[in-house]
mmCIF file of C-alpha atoms and ligand atoms in Angstrom:
data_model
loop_
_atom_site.group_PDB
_atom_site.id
_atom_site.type_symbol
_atom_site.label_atom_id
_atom_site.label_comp_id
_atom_site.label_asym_id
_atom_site.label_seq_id
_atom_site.Cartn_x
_atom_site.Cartn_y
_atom_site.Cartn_z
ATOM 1 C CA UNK A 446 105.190 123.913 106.545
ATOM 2 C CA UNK A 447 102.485 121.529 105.428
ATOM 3 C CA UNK A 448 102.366 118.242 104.855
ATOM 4 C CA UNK A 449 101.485 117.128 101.126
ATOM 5 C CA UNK A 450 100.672 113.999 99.676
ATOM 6 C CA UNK A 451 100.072 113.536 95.984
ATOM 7 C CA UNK A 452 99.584 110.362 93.807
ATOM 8 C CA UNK A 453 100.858 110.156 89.660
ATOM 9 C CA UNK A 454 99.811 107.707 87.604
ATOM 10 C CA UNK A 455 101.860 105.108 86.323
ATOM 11 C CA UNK A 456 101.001 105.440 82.710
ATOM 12 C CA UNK A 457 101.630 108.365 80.767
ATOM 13 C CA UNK A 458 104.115 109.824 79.950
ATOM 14 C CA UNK A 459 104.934 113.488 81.004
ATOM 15 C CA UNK A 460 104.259 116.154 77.783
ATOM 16 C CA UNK A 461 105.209 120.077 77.926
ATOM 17 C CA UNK A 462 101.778 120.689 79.835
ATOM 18 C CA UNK A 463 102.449 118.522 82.604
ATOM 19 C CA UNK A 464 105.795 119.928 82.746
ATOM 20 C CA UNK A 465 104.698 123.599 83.098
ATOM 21 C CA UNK A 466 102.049 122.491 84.599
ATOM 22 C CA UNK A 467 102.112 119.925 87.686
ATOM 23 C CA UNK A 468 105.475 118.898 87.966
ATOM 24 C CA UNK A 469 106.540 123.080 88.279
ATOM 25 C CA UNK A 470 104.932 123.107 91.437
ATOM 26 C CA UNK A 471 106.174 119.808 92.769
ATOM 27 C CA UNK A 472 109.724 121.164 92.157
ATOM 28 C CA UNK A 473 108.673 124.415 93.922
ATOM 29 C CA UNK A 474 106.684 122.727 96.776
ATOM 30 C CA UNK A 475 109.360 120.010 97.670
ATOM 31 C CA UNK A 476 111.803 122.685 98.921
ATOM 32 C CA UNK A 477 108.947 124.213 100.913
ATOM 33 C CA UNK A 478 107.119 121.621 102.476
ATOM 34 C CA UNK A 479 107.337 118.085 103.708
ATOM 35 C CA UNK A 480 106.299 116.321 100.672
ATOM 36 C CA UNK A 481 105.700 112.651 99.246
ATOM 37 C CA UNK A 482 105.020 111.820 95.821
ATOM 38 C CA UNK A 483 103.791 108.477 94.763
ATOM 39 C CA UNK A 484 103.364 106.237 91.944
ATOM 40 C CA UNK A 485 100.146 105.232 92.146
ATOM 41 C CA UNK A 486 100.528 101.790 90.794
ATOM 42 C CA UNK A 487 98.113 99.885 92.757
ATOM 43 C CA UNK A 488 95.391 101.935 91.277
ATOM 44 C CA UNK A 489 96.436 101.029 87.848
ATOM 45 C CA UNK A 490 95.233 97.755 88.552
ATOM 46 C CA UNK A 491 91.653 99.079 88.865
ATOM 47 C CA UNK A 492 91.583 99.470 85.050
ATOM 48 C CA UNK A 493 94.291 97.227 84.349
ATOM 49 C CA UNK A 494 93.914 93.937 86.060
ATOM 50 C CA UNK A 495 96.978 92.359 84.237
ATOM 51 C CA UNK A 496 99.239 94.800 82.796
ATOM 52 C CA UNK A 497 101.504 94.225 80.208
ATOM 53 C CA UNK A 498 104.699 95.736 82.068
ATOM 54 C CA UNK A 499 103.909 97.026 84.920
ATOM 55 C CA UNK A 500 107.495 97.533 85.953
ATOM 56 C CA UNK A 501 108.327 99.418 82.893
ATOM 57 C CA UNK A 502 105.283 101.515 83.175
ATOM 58 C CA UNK A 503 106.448 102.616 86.942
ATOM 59 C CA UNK A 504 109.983 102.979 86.100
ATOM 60 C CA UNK A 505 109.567 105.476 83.076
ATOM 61 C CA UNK A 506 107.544 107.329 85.292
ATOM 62 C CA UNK A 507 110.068 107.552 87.727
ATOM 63 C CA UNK A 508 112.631 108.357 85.644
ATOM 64 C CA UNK A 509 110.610 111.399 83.630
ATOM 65 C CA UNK A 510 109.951 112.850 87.247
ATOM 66 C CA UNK A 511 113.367 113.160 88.423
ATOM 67 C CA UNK A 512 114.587 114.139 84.635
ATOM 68 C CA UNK A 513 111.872 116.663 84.750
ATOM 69 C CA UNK A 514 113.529 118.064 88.095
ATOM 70 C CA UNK A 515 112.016 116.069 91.255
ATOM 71 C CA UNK A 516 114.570 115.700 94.113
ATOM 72 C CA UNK A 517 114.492 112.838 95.880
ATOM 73 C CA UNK A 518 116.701 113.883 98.755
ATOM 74 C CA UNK A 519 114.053 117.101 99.314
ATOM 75 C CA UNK A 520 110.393 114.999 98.575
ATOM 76 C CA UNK A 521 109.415 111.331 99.764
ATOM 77 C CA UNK A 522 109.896 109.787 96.382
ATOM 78 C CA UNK A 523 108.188 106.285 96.419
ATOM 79 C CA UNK A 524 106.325 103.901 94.866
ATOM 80 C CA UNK A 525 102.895 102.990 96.071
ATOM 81 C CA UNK A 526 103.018 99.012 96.104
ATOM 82 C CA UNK A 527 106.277 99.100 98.014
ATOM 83 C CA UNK A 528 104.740 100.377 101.546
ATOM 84 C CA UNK A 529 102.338 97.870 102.453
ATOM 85 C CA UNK A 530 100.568 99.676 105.631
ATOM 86 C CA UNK A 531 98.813 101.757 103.039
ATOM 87 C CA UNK A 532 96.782 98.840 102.705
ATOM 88 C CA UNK A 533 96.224 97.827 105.596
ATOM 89 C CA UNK A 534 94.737 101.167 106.307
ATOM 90 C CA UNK A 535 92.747 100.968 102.861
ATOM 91 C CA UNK A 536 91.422 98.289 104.424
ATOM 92 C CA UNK A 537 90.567 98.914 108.020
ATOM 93 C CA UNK A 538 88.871 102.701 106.241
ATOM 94 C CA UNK A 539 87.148 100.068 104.134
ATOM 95 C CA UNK A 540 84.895 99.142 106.585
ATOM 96 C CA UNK A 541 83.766 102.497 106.926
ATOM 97 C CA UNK A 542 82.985 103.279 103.856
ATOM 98 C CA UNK A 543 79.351 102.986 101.902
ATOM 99 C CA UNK A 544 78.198 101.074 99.471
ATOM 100 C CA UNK A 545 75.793 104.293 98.313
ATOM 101 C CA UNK A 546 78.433 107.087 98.636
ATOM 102 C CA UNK A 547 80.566 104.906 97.018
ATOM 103 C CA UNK A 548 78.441 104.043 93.674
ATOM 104 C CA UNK A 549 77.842 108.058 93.270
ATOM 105 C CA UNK A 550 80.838 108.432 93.020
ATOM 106 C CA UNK A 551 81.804 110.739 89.549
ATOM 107 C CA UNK A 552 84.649 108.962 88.525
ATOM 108 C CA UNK A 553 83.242 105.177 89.481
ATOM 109 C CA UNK A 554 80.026 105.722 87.184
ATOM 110 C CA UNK A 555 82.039 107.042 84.447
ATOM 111 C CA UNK A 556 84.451 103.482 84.317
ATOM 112 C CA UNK A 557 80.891 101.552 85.608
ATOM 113 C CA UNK A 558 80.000 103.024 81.808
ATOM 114 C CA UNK A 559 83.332 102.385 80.474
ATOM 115 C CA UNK A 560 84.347 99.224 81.698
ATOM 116 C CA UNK A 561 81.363 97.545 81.936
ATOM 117 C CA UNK A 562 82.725 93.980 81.808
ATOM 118 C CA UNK A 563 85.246 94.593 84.837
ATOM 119 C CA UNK A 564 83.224 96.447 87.593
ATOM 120 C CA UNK A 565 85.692 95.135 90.211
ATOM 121 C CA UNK A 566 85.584 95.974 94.015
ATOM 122 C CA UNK A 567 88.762 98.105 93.599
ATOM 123 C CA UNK A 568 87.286 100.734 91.011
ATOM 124 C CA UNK A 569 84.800 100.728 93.832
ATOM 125 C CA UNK A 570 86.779 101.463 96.946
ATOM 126 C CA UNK A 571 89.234 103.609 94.200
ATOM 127 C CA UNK A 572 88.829 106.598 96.687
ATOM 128 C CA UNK A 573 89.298 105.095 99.592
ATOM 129 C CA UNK A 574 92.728 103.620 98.658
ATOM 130 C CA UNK A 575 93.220 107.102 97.408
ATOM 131 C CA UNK A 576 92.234 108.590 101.328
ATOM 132 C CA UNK A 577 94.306 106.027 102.613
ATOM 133 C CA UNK A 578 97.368 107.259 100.209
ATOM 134 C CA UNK A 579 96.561 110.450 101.604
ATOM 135 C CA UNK A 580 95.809 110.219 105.236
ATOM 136 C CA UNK A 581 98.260 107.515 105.812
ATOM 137 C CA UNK A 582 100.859 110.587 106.312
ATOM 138 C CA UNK A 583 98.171 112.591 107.604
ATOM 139 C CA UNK A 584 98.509 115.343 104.838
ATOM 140 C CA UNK A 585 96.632 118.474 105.001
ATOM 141 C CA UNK A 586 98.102 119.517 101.216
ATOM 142 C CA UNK A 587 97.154 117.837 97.944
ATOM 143 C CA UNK A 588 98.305 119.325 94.661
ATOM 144 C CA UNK A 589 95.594 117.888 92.195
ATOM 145 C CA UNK A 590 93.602 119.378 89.412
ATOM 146 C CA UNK A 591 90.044 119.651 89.384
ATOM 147 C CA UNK A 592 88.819 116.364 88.041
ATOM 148 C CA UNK A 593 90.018 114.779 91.464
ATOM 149 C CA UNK A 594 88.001 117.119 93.918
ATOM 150 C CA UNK A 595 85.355 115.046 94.698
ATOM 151 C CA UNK A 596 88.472 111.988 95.425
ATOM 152 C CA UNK A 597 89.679 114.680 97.842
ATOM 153 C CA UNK A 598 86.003 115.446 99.254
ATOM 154 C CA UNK A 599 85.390 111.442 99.983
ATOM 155 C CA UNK A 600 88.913 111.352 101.726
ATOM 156 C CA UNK A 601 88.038 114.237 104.142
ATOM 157 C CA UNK A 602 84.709 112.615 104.520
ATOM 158 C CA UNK A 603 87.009 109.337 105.408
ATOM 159 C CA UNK A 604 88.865 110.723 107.757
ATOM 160 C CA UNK A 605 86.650 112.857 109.701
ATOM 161 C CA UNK A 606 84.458 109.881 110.196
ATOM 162 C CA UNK A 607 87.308 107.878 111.534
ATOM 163 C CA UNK A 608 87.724 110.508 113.860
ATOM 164 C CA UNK A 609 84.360 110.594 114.704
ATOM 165 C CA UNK A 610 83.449 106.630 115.345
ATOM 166 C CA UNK A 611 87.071 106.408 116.724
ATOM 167 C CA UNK A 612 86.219 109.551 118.956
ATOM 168 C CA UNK A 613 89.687 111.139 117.828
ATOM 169 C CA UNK A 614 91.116 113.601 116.187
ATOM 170 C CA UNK A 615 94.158 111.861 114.647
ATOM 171 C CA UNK A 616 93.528 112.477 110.783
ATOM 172 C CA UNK A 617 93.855 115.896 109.694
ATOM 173 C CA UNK A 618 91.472 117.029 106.780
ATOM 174 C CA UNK A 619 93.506 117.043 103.076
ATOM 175 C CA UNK A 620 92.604 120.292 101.124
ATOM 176 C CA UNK A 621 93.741 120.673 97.421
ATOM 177 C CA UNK A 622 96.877 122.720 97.067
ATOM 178 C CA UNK A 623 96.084 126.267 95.426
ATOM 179 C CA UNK A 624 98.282 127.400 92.942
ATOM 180 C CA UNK A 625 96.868 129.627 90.728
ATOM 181 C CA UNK A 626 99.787 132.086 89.975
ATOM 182 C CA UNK A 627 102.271 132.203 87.343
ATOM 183 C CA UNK A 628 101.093 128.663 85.752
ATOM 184 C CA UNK A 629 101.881 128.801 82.251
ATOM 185 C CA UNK A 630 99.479 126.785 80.536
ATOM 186 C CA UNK A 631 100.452 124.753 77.109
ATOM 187 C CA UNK A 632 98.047 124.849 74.680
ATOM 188 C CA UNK A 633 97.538 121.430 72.446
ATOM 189 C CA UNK A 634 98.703 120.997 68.443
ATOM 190 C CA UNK A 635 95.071 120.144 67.618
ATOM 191 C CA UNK A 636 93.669 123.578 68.110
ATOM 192 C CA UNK A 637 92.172 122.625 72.014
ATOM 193 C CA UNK A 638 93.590 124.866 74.561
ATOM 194 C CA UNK A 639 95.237 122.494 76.551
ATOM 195 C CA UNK A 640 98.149 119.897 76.298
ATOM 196 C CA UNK A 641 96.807 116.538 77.223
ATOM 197 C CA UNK A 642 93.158 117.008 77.569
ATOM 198 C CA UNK A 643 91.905 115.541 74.101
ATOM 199 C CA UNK A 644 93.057 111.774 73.523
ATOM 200 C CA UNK A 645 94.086 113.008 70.163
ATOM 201 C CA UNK A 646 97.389 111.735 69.002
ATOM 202 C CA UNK A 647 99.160 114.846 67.960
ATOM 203 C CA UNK A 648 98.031 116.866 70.269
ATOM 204 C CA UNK A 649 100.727 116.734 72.992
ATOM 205 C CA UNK A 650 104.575 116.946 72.766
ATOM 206 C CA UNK A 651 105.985 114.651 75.370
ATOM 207 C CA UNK A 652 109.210 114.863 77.205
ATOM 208 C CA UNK A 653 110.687 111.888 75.517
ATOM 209 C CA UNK A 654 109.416 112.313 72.123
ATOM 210 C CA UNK A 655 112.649 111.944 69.746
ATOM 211 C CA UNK A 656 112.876 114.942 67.427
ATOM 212 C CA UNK A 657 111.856 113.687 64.326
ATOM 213 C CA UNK A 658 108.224 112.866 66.284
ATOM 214 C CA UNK A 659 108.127 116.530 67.263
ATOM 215 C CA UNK A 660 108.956 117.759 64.316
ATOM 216 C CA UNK A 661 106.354 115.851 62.940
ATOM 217 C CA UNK A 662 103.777 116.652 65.085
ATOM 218 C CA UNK A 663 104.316 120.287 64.801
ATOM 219 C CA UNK A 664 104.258 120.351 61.440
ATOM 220 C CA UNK A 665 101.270 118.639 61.403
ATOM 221 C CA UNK A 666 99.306 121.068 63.793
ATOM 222 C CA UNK A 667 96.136 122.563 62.718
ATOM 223 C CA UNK A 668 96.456 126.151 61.234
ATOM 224 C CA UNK A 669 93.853 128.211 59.616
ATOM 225 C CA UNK A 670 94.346 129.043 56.037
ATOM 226 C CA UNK A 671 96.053 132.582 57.118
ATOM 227 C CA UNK A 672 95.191 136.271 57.714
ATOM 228 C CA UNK A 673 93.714 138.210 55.431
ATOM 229 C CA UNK A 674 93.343 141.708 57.390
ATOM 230 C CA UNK A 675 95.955 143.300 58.781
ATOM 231 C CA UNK A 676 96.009 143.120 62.856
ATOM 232 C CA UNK A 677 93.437 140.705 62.733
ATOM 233 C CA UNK A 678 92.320 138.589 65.869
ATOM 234 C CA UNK A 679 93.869 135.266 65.745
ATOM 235 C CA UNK A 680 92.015 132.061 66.036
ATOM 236 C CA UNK A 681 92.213 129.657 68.769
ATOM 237 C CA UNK A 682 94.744 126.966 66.706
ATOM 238 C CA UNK A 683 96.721 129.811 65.593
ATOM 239 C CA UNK A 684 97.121 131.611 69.110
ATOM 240 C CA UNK A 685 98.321 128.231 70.493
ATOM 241 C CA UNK A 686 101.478 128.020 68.161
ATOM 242 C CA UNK A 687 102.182 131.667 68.935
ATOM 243 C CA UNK A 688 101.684 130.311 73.113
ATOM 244 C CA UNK A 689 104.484 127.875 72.511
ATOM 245 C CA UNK A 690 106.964 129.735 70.748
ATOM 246 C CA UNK A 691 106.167 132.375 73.573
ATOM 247 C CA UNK A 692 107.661 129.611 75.993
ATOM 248 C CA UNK A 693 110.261 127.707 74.167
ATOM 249 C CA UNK A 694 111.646 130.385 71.632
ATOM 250 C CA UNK A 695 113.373 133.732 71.862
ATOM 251 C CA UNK A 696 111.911 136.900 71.729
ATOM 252 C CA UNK A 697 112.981 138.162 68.440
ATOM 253 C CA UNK A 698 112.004 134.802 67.026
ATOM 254 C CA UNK A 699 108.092 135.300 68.177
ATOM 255 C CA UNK A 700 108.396 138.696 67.210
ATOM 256 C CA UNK A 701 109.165 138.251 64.131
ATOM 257 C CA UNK A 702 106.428 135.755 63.228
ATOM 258 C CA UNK A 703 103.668 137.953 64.914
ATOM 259 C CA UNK A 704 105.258 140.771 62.656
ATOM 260 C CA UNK A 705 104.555 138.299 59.646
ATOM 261 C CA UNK A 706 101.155 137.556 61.026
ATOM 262 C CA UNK A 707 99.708 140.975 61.692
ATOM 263 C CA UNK A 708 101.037 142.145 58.360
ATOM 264 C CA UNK A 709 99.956 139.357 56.262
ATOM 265 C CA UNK A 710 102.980 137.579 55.277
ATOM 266 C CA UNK A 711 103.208 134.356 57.619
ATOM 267 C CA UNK A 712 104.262 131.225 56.119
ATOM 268 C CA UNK A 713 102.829 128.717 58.316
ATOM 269 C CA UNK A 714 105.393 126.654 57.471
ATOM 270 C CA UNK A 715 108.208 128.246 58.134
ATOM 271 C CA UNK A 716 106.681 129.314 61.474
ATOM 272 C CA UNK A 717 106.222 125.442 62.449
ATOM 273 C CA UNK A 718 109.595 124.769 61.079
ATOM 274 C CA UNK A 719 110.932 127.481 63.924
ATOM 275 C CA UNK A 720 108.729 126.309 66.261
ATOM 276 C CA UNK A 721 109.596 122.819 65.971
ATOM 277 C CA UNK A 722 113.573 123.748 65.866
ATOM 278 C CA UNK A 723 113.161 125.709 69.127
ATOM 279 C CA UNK A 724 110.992 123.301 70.875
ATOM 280 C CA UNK A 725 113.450 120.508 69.898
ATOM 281 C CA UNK A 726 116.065 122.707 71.465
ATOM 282 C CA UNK A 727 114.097 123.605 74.774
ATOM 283 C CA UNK A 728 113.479 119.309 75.170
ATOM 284 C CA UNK A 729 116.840 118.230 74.581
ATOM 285 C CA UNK A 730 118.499 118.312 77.585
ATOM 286 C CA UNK A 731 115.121 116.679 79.081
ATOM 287 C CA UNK A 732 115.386 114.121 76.513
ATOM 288 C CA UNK A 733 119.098 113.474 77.280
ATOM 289 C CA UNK A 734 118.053 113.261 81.103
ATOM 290 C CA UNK A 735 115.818 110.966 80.666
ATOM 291 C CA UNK A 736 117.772 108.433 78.787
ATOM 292 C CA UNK A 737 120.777 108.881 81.229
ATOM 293 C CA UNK A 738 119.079 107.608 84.143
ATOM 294 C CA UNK A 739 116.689 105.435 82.912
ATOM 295 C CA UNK A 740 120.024 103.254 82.030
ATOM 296 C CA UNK A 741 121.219 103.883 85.678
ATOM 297 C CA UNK A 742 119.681 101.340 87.517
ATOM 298 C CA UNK A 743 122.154 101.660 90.199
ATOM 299 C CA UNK A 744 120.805 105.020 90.740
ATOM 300 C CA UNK A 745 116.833 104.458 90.544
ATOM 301 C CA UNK A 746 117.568 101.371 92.625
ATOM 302 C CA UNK A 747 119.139 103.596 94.875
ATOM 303 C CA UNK A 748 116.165 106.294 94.844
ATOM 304 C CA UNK A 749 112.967 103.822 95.649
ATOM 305 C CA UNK A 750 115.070 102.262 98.580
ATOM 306 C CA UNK A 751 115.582 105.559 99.908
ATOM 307 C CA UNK A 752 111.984 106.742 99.215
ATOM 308 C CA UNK A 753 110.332 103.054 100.580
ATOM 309 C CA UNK A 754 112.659 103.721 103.856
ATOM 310 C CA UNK A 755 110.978 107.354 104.089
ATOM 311 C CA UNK A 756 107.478 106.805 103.312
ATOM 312 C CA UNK A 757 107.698 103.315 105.626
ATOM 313 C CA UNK A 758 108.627 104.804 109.054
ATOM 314 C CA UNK A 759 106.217 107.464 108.715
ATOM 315 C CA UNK A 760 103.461 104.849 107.725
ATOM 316 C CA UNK A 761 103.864 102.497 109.959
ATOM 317 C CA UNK A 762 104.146 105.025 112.676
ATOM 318 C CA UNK A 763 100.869 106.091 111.643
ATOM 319 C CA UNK A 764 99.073 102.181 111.091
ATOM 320 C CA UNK A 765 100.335 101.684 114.657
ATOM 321 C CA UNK A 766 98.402 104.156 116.037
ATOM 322 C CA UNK A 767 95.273 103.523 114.054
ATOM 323 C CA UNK A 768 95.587 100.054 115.473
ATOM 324 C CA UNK A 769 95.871 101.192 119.204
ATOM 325 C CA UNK A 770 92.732 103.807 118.421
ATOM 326 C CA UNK A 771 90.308 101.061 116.753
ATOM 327 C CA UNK A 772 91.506 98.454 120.006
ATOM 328 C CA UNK A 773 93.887 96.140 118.251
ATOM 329 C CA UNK A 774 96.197 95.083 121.343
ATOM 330 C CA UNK A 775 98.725 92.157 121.326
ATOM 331 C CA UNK A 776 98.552 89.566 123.920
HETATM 332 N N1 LIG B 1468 93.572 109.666 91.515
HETATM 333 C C1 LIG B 1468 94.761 110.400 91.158
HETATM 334 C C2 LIG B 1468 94.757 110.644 89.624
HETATM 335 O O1 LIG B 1468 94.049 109.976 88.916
HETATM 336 C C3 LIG B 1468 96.009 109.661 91.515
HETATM 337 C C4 LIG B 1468 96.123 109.459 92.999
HETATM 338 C C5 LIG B 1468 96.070 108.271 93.668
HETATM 339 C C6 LIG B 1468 96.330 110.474 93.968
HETATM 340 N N2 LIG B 1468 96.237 108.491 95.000
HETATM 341 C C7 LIG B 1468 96.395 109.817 95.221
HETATM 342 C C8 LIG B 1468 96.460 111.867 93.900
HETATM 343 C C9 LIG B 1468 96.590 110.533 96.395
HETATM 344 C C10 LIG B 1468 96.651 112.562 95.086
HETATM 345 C C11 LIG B 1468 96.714 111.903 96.316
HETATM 346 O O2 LIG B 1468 95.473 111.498 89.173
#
């Protein structure tokens, strides 16, 4: 059994990728390891200095997490800003950390050029709040995709050198979780091959869209202007639809339309009107999750206690430690 840590934004809401995707193995790996999931909303801030609703942003988060399945009896389920030691190890790592390794950072020099105006300390020191996330339960598991590698580098690189100035070996070295079978991956509506990845509006069905907005979008997805050969090759936009209906509509039903394709006689249209039907039908009881507890407050009230209580005597069981290793002592 491993220990995993792993961070989610707190904007964004979840689409069908991210629901195949990343939050399928959550709900798989919280039964089989020790695991604590996080809301990263302290590093929100790092882009977002004054948010508009930060509460709401964190809370419809929450919510679309445990609608989409997470169990907050089997993971950690907390919220970042509610245990406190993480910063105080953010800080202590701090002083260990490099101006230089710091500024090559990938993902600092691509806000430095997209932020310019709000270069801020945090954006910085983003990774190190992220090793401290990490480390702070001494995780040796973190399920993240590949744009947060080099993150995951700097906080091995973090903790080894605590080890080595401290002349330890407390901190464990975080690897990124491998889970390359069985992911079913959701292509997007604008022809790109995955949900999520262009900024395109339209390209991504998300868990709380209301049906009319799927429908819309679906309908709206880019097609070619049909097959002219029989058994021809489809192209990208046109394999993606056929992708989705693979996952959200019966056989017959995807059957039927490749019939129509390979033979010449697809509507578009009517395929999309399907398509949107069945994925309507695959969301709903997502949709109807969703909307039940976020109007439970008793209940999500009752889940980031339990999770703060969790993540807290773990934490602070580690920051006490740290403290005795560096040479804090009380009189
Ligand atoms: N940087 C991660 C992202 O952008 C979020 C994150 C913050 C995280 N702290 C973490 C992920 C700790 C894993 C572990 O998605």
């Amino acid at each position: 059994m491993e220990t995993v840590v792993s961070g989610i934004r707190s904007t964004g809401n979840l689409h069908l990728g991210n629901y195949f995707g990343a939050i399928r193995n959550f709900i798989k790996m919280q039964y089989e390891h020790n695991c604590y999931f996080f809301i990263a909303d302290y590093h929100s801030l790092t882009t977002h200095p004054t948010p508009k609703d930060l509460h709401n942003n964190v809370k419809q988060v929450m919510v679309e997490y445990l609608a989409a399945g997470l169990d907050p009896e089997a993971a950690t389920l907390y919220i970042q800003s509610d245990v406190s030691q993480v910063c105080e190890l953010y800080l202590l790592l701090n002083m260990n950390a490099y101006k230089g390794e710091l500024e090559r950072c990938t993902s600092f020099k691509e806000k430095v050029h997209k932020q310019p105006d709000n270069i801020n300390a945090g954006l910085l020191t983003y990774p190190v709040l992220m090793a401290a996330d990490i480390i702070i339960h001494k995780a040796t598991k973190v399920p993240v995709g590949k744009d947060q590698e080099q993150h995951l580098e700097m906080a091995r690189t973090f903790a080894n050198r605590f080890n080595r100035l401290y002349k330890t070996n407390y901190f464990p070295q975080p690897y990124a979780f491998n889970f390359s079978e069985d992911l079913i991956k959701i292509p997007g509506l604008d022809g790109s091959t995955k949900m999520g990845k262009s900024e395109n509006e339209g390209n991504a069905i998300f868990l709380a869209d209301d049906p009319k907005i799927i429908k819309k979008k679906i309908m709206r997805a880019v097609t070619d202007s049909g097959p002219t050969k029989h058994n021809q090759e489809k192209p990208q936009e046109i394999e993606n639809l056929f992708n989705l209906m693979k996952v959200v509509s019966e056989n017959e039903t995807y059957n039927y339309f490749n019939e129509a394709y390979n033979n010449c006689s697809i509507r578009y249209g009517d395929m999309k009107k399907q398509l949107a039907e069945d994925v309507i039908m695959f969301t709903a009881p997502l949709r109807e999750k969703i909307l039940e507890i976020s109007n439970d407050n008793e209940y999500l009230r009752k889940v980031a206690a339990m999770g703060k209580e969790k993540a807290m005597e773990n934490a602070s069981k580690t920051i006490k430690e740290v403290r005795k290793i560096i040479g804090f002592k009380s009189f």
